PDB file of C-alpha atoms and ligand atoms in Angstrom:
ATOM      1  CA  MET F   1      28.073 108.550 -97.114  1.00  0.00           C
ATOM      2  CA  ASP F   2      29.993 105.212 -97.689  1.00  0.00           C
ATOM      3  CA  TYR F   3      27.226 102.822 -97.165  1.00  0.00           C
ATOM      4  CA  LYS F   4      29.461  99.809 -98.336  1.00  0.00           C
ATOM      5  CA  LEU F   5      31.871 100.675 -95.489  1.00  0.00           C
ATOM      6  CA  LEU F   6      28.960 100.938 -93.138  1.00  0.00           C
ATOM      7  CA  VAL F   7      27.792  97.485 -94.105  1.00  0.00           C
ATOM      8  CA  GLU F   8      31.257  96.083 -93.581  1.00  0.00           C
ATOM      9  CA  GLN F   9      31.408  97.560 -89.916  1.00  0.00           C
ATOM     10  CA  PHE F  10      27.978  96.280 -89.229  1.00  0.00           C
ATOM     11  CA  ASN F  11      28.985  92.875 -90.296  1.00  0.00           C
ATOM     12  CA  ALA F  12      32.265  92.980 -88.274  1.00  0.00           C
ATOM     13  CA  LEU F  13      30.242  94.118 -85.271  1.00  0.00           C
ATOM     14  CA  SER F  14      27.492  91.259 -85.581  1.00  0.00           C
ATOM     15  CA  GLU F  15      29.779  88.404 -86.719  1.00  0.00           C
ATOM     16  CA  GLY F  16      29.359  85.423 -84.157  1.00  0.00           C
ATOM     17  CA  VAL F  17      26.720  87.393 -82.072  1.00  0.00           C
ATOM     18  CA  ASN F  18      23.493  85.179 -81.697  1.00  0.00           C
ATOM     19  CA  GLU F  19      21.556  87.649 -79.580  1.00  0.00           C
ATOM     20  CA  GLN F  20      18.903  89.755 -81.688  1.00  0.00           C
ATOM     21  CA  VAL F  21      18.911  92.629 -79.118  1.00  0.00           C
ATOM     22  CA  THR F  22      22.603  92.828 -79.158  1.00  0.00           C
ATOM     23  CA  VAL F  23      22.744  92.848 -82.969  1.00  0.00           C
ATOM     24  CA  LEU F  24      19.861  95.525 -83.128  1.00  0.00           C
ATOM     25  CA  ALA F  25      21.564  97.711 -80.360  1.00  0.00           C
ATOM     26  CA  ASN F  26      24.770  97.881 -82.179  1.00  0.00           C
ATOM     27  CA  ALA F  27      23.152  98.612 -85.405  1.00  0.00           C
ATOM     28  CA  ALA F  28      21.187 101.444 -83.959  1.00  0.00           C
ATOM     29  CA  SER F  29      24.328 102.940 -82.443  1.00  0.00           C
ATOM     30  CA  LEU F  30      26.414 102.398 -85.623  1.00  0.00           C
ATOM     31  CA  LEU F  31      23.824 104.255 -87.781  1.00  0.00           C
ATOM     32  CA  TYR F  32      23.183 107.070 -85.419  1.00  0.00           C
ATOM     33  CA  CYS F  33      26.835 107.747 -84.954  1.00  0.00           C
ATOM     34  CA  SER F  34      27.918 107.381 -88.594  1.00  0.00           C
ATOM     35  CA  LEU F  35      24.901 109.255 -90.528  1.00  0.00           C
ATOM     36  CA  PRO F  36      25.054 112.969 -90.185  1.00  0.00           C
ATOM     37  CA  ASP F  37      22.054 115.095 -89.175  1.00  0.00           C
ATOM     38  CA  LEU F  38      19.916 112.505 -87.295  1.00  0.00           C
ATOM     39  CA  ASN F  39      17.982 112.768 -84.052  1.00  0.00           C
ATOM     40  CA  TRP F  40      16.730 109.143 -83.916  1.00  0.00           C
ATOM     41  CA  ALA F  41      17.580 105.722 -85.177  1.00  0.00           C
ATOM     42  CA  GLY F  42      16.326 102.529 -84.059  1.00  0.00           C
ATOM     43  CA  PHE F  43      13.829  99.510 -84.296  1.00  0.00           C
ATOM     44  CA  TYR F  44      10.223  98.897 -83.924  1.00  0.00           C
ATOM     45  CA  LEU F  45       9.430  95.106 -83.679  1.00  0.00           C
ATOM     46  CA  ALA F  46       6.459  93.298 -85.075  1.00  0.00           C
ATOM     47  CA  ARG F  47       3.862  91.870 -82.652  1.00  0.00           C
ATOM     48  CA  PRO F  48       0.311  90.770 -83.505  1.00  0.00           C
ATOM     49  CA  GLY F  49      -1.574  93.959 -84.726  1.00  0.00           C
ATOM     50  CA  GLU F  50       1.352  96.285 -83.518  1.00  0.00           C
ATOM     51  CA  LEU F  51       4.848  97.341 -83.307  1.00  0.00           C
ATOM     52  CA  ILE F  52       6.693  97.563 -80.118  1.00  0.00           C
ATOM     53  CA  LEU F  53       9.567  99.813 -79.602  1.00  0.00           C
ATOM     54  CA  GLY F  54      13.123  97.974 -79.844  1.00  0.00           C
ATOM     55  CA  PRO F  55      16.802  99.173 -79.435  1.00  0.00           C
ATOM     56  CA  PHE F  56      17.385 102.731 -80.485  1.00  0.00           C
ATOM     57  CA  MET F  57      19.496 105.821 -80.107  1.00  0.00           C
ATOM     58  CA  GLY F  58      17.730 109.231 -79.340  1.00  0.00           C
ATOM     59  CA  ARG F  59      15.058 110.501 -77.217  1.00  0.00           C
ATOM     60  CA  PRO F  60      12.470 108.014 -75.487  1.00  0.00           C
ATOM     61  CA  ALA F  61       9.887 107.271 -78.124  1.00  0.00           C
ATOM     62  CA  CYS F  62       6.433 105.852 -78.005  1.00  0.00           C
ATOM     63  CA  VAL F  63       6.184 102.293 -77.042  1.00  0.00           C
ATOM     64  CA  ARG F  64       3.382 100.969 -79.169  1.00  0.00           C
ATOM     65  CA  ILE F  65       2.354 101.770 -82.843  1.00  0.00           C
ATOM     66  CA  PRO F  66      -0.718 100.175 -84.211  1.00  0.00           C
ATOM     67  CA  MET F  67      -0.180  98.517 -87.531  1.00  0.00           C
ATOM     68  CA  GLY F  68      -1.183 100.984 -90.207  1.00  0.00           C
ATOM     69  CA  ARG F  69      -0.532 104.005 -88.041  1.00  0.00           C
ATOM     70  CA  GLY F  70       2.119 106.673 -88.454  1.00  0.00           C
ATOM     71  CA  VAL F  71       4.948 106.169 -90.832  1.00  0.00           C
ATOM     72  CA  CYS F  72       6.264 103.080 -89.151  1.00  0.00           C
ATOM     73  CA  GLY F  73       2.908 101.349 -88.997  1.00  0.00           C
ATOM     74  CA  THR F  74       2.138 102.241 -92.550  1.00  0.00           C
ATOM     75  CA  ALA F  75       5.566 100.942 -93.826  1.00  0.00           C
ATOM     76  CA  ALA F  76       4.908  97.794 -91.903  1.00  0.00           C
ATOM     77  CA  ALA F  77       1.297  97.313 -93.177  1.00  0.00           C
ATOM     78  CA  LYS F  78       2.329  98.034 -96.725  1.00  0.00           C
ATOM     79  CA  ASN F  79       5.475  96.099 -96.416  1.00  0.00           C
ATOM     80  CA  GLU F  80       7.374  98.699 -98.305  1.00  0.00           C
ATOM     81  CA  THR F  81      10.047 101.504 -97.637  1.00  0.00           C
ATOM     82  CA  LEU F  82       8.610 104.857 -96.935  1.00  0.00           C
ATOM     83  CA  VAL F  83      10.766 108.156 -97.461  1.00  0.00           C
ATOM     84  CA  VAL F  84       8.960 111.055 -95.931  1.00  0.00           C
ATOM     85  CA  PRO F  85      10.709 114.391 -96.846  1.00  0.00           C
ATOM     86  CA  ASP F  86       8.455 116.397 -94.401  1.00  0.00           C
ATOM     87  CA  VAL F  87       6.769 114.423 -91.743  1.00  0.00           C
ATOM     88  CA  HIS F  88       4.348 117.463 -90.923  1.00  0.00           C
ATOM     89  CA  LEU F  89       2.842 116.658 -94.274  1.00  0.00           C
ATOM     90  CA  PHE F  90       2.444 112.919 -93.519  1.00  0.00           C
ATOM     91  CA  PRO F  91      -1.171 112.160 -92.502  1.00  0.00           C
ATOM     92  CA  GLY F  92      -1.065 110.497 -89.044  1.00  0.00           C
ATOM     93  CA  HIS F  93       2.522 111.003 -88.471  1.00  0.00           C
ATOM     94  CA  ILE F  94       3.294 110.074 -84.763  1.00  0.00           C
ATOM     95  CA  ALA F  95       5.507 112.841 -83.265  1.00  0.00           C
ATOM     96  CA  CYS F  96       7.769 111.122 -80.745  1.00  0.00           C
ATOM     97  CA  ASP F  97      10.341 113.807 -81.031  1.00  0.00           C
ATOM     98  CA  SER F  98       9.233 117.237 -82.023  1.00  0.00           C
ATOM     99  CA  ALA F  99      12.741 117.842 -83.677  1.00  0.00           C
ATOM    100  CA  SER F 100      12.006 115.296 -86.385  1.00  0.00           C
ATOM    101  CA  ALA F 101      11.408 116.806 -89.686  1.00  0.00           C
ATOM    102  CA  ALA F 102      12.106 113.907 -92.174  1.00  0.00           C
ATOM    103  CA  GLU F 103      11.951 110.106 -91.790  1.00  0.00           C
ATOM    104  CA  ILE F 104      12.852 106.829 -93.706  1.00  0.00           C
ATOM    105  CA  VAL F 105      11.264 103.687 -92.503  1.00  0.00           C
ATOM    106  CA  ILE F 106      12.355 100.200 -93.977  1.00  0.00           C
ATOM    107  CA  PRO F 107      10.524  96.842 -93.293  1.00  0.00           C
ATOM    108  CA  LEU F 108      12.755  93.960 -92.047  1.00  0.00           C
ATOM    109  CA  HIS F 109      11.847  90.367 -92.584  1.00  0.00           C
ATOM    110  CA  THR F 110      12.559  86.936 -91.036  1.00  0.00           C
ATOM    111  CA  PRO F 111      14.489  84.376 -93.250  1.00  0.00           C
ATOM    112  CA  GLY F 112      10.801  82.985 -93.808  1.00  0.00           C
ATOM    113  CA  GLY F 113       9.874  86.422 -95.300  1.00  0.00           C
ATOM    114  CA  ALA F 114       7.523  87.434 -92.460  1.00  0.00           C
ATOM    115  CA  LEU F 115       7.683  90.823 -91.126  1.00  0.00           C
ATOM    116  CA  PHE F 116      10.283  91.095 -88.284  1.00  0.00           C
ATOM    117  CA  GLY F 117       9.933  94.856 -87.601  1.00  0.00           C
ATOM    118  CA  VAL F 118      11.139  98.190 -89.093  1.00  0.00           C
ATOM    119  CA  LEU F 119      14.256 100.257 -89.253  1.00  0.00           C
ATOM    120  CA  ASP F 120      13.073 103.850 -88.523  1.00  0.00           C
ATOM    121  CA  ILE F 121      15.487 106.696 -88.966  1.00  0.00           C
ATOM    122  CA  ASP F 122      14.575 110.424 -88.288  1.00  0.00           C
ATOM    123  CA  SER F 123      16.265 113.714 -89.187  1.00  0.00           C
ATOM    124  CA  PRO F 124      15.720 117.260 -88.031  1.00  0.00           C
ATOM    125  CA  ILE F 125      16.296 118.327 -91.548  1.00  0.00           C
ATOM    126  CA  GLN F 126      13.611 118.199 -94.332  1.00  0.00           C
ATOM    127  CA  ASN F 127      14.506 116.192 -97.441  1.00  0.00           C
ATOM    128  CA  ARG F 128      17.267 114.620 -95.509  1.00  0.00           C
ATOM    129  CA  PHE F 129      17.035 111.127 -97.062  1.00  0.00           C
ATOM    130  CA  THR F 130      18.129 111.123-100.939  1.00  0.00           C
ATOM    131  CA  PRO F 131      17.483 108.155-103.281  1.00  0.00           C
ATOM    132  CA  GLU F 132      21.206 107.186-102.520  1.00  0.00           C
ATOM    133  CA  ASP F 133      20.605 107.094 -98.827  1.00  0.00           C
ATOM    134  CA  ARG F 134      17.469 104.873 -99.467  1.00  0.00           C
ATOM    135  CA  ALA F 135      19.538 102.462-101.602  1.00  0.00           C
ATOM    136  CA  GLY F 136      22.286 102.367 -99.057  1.00  0.00           C
ATOM    137  CA  LEU F 137      19.968 101.959 -96.110  1.00  0.00           C
ATOM    138  CA  GLU F 138      18.064  99.288 -97.815  1.00  0.00           C
ATOM    139  CA  ALA F 139      21.321  97.396 -98.452  1.00  0.00           C
ATOM    140  CA  PHE F 140      22.048  97.932 -94.605  1.00  0.00           C
ATOM    141  CA  ALA F 141      18.744  96.380 -93.832  1.00  0.00           C
ATOM    142  CA  LYS F 142      19.395  93.412 -95.941  1.00  0.00           C
ATOM    143  CA  ALA F 143      22.756  92.790 -94.063  1.00  0.00           C
ATOM    144  CA  LEU F 144      20.730  93.115 -90.802  1.00  0.00           C
ATOM    145  CA  GLU F 145      18.145  90.714 -91.888  1.00  0.00           C
ATOM    146  CA  ALA F 146      21.027  88.149 -92.623  1.00  0.00           C
ATOM    147  CA  ALA F 147      22.373  88.733 -89.114  1.00  0.00           C
ATOM    148  CA  LEU F 148      19.292  88.222 -87.225  1.00  0.00           C
TER     149      LEU F 148
HETATM  150  N1  SME N 201       7.384 109.034 -86.351  1.00  0.00           N
HETATM  151  C1  SME N 201       7.226 107.601 -86.163  1.00  0.00           C
HETATM  152  C2  SME N 201       6.960 107.175 -84.824  1.00  0.00           C
HETATM  153  C3  SME N 201       8.421 106.781 -84.237  1.00  0.00           C
HETATM  154  S1  SME N 201       9.312 108.016 -83.852  1.00  0.00           S
HETATM  155  O1  SME N 201       9.813 108.653 -85.073  1.00  0.00           O
HETATM  156  C4  SME N 201      10.804 107.280 -83.192  1.00  0.00           C
HETATM  157  C5  SME N 201       5.951 107.444 -86.931  1.00  0.00           C
HETATM  158  O2  SME N 201       4.964 108.178 -87.461  1.00  0.00           O
HETATM  159  O3  SME N 201       5.693 106.125 -87.068  1.00  0.00           O
END
């Protein structure tokens, strides 16, 4: 996967766009349409004590995730990227789409460093997300933070 090109495409799409929902919606679509073997790509946004569903591509998903719950809530509470090779082995995984087998969740921050939300990407294939995917998607997340 050419993550450098993906970041360039994202930057071109979001240049001059001052609406967060617009930036996030196109980012979700770009990721979903560019990365092979995904069944969900999108955002959960930080609210007091919980995450709420943001723009995404894929099947309808759970609307609220308490901080510290599931993969998304755990990544948000720990403020660190989580790569889960097999979601069925993750304690407390929230199964929004039964097709999901692997997942990566990357926290996003405001310019001041507060938690903005998380980028959540799901795949129907176990072990889908390699260290290269993690590095590429963390670079994508940095570009996203700069555009918000
Ligand atoms: N599986 C996630 C919930 C969100 S869906 O994957 C879209 C979790 O455990 O946090």
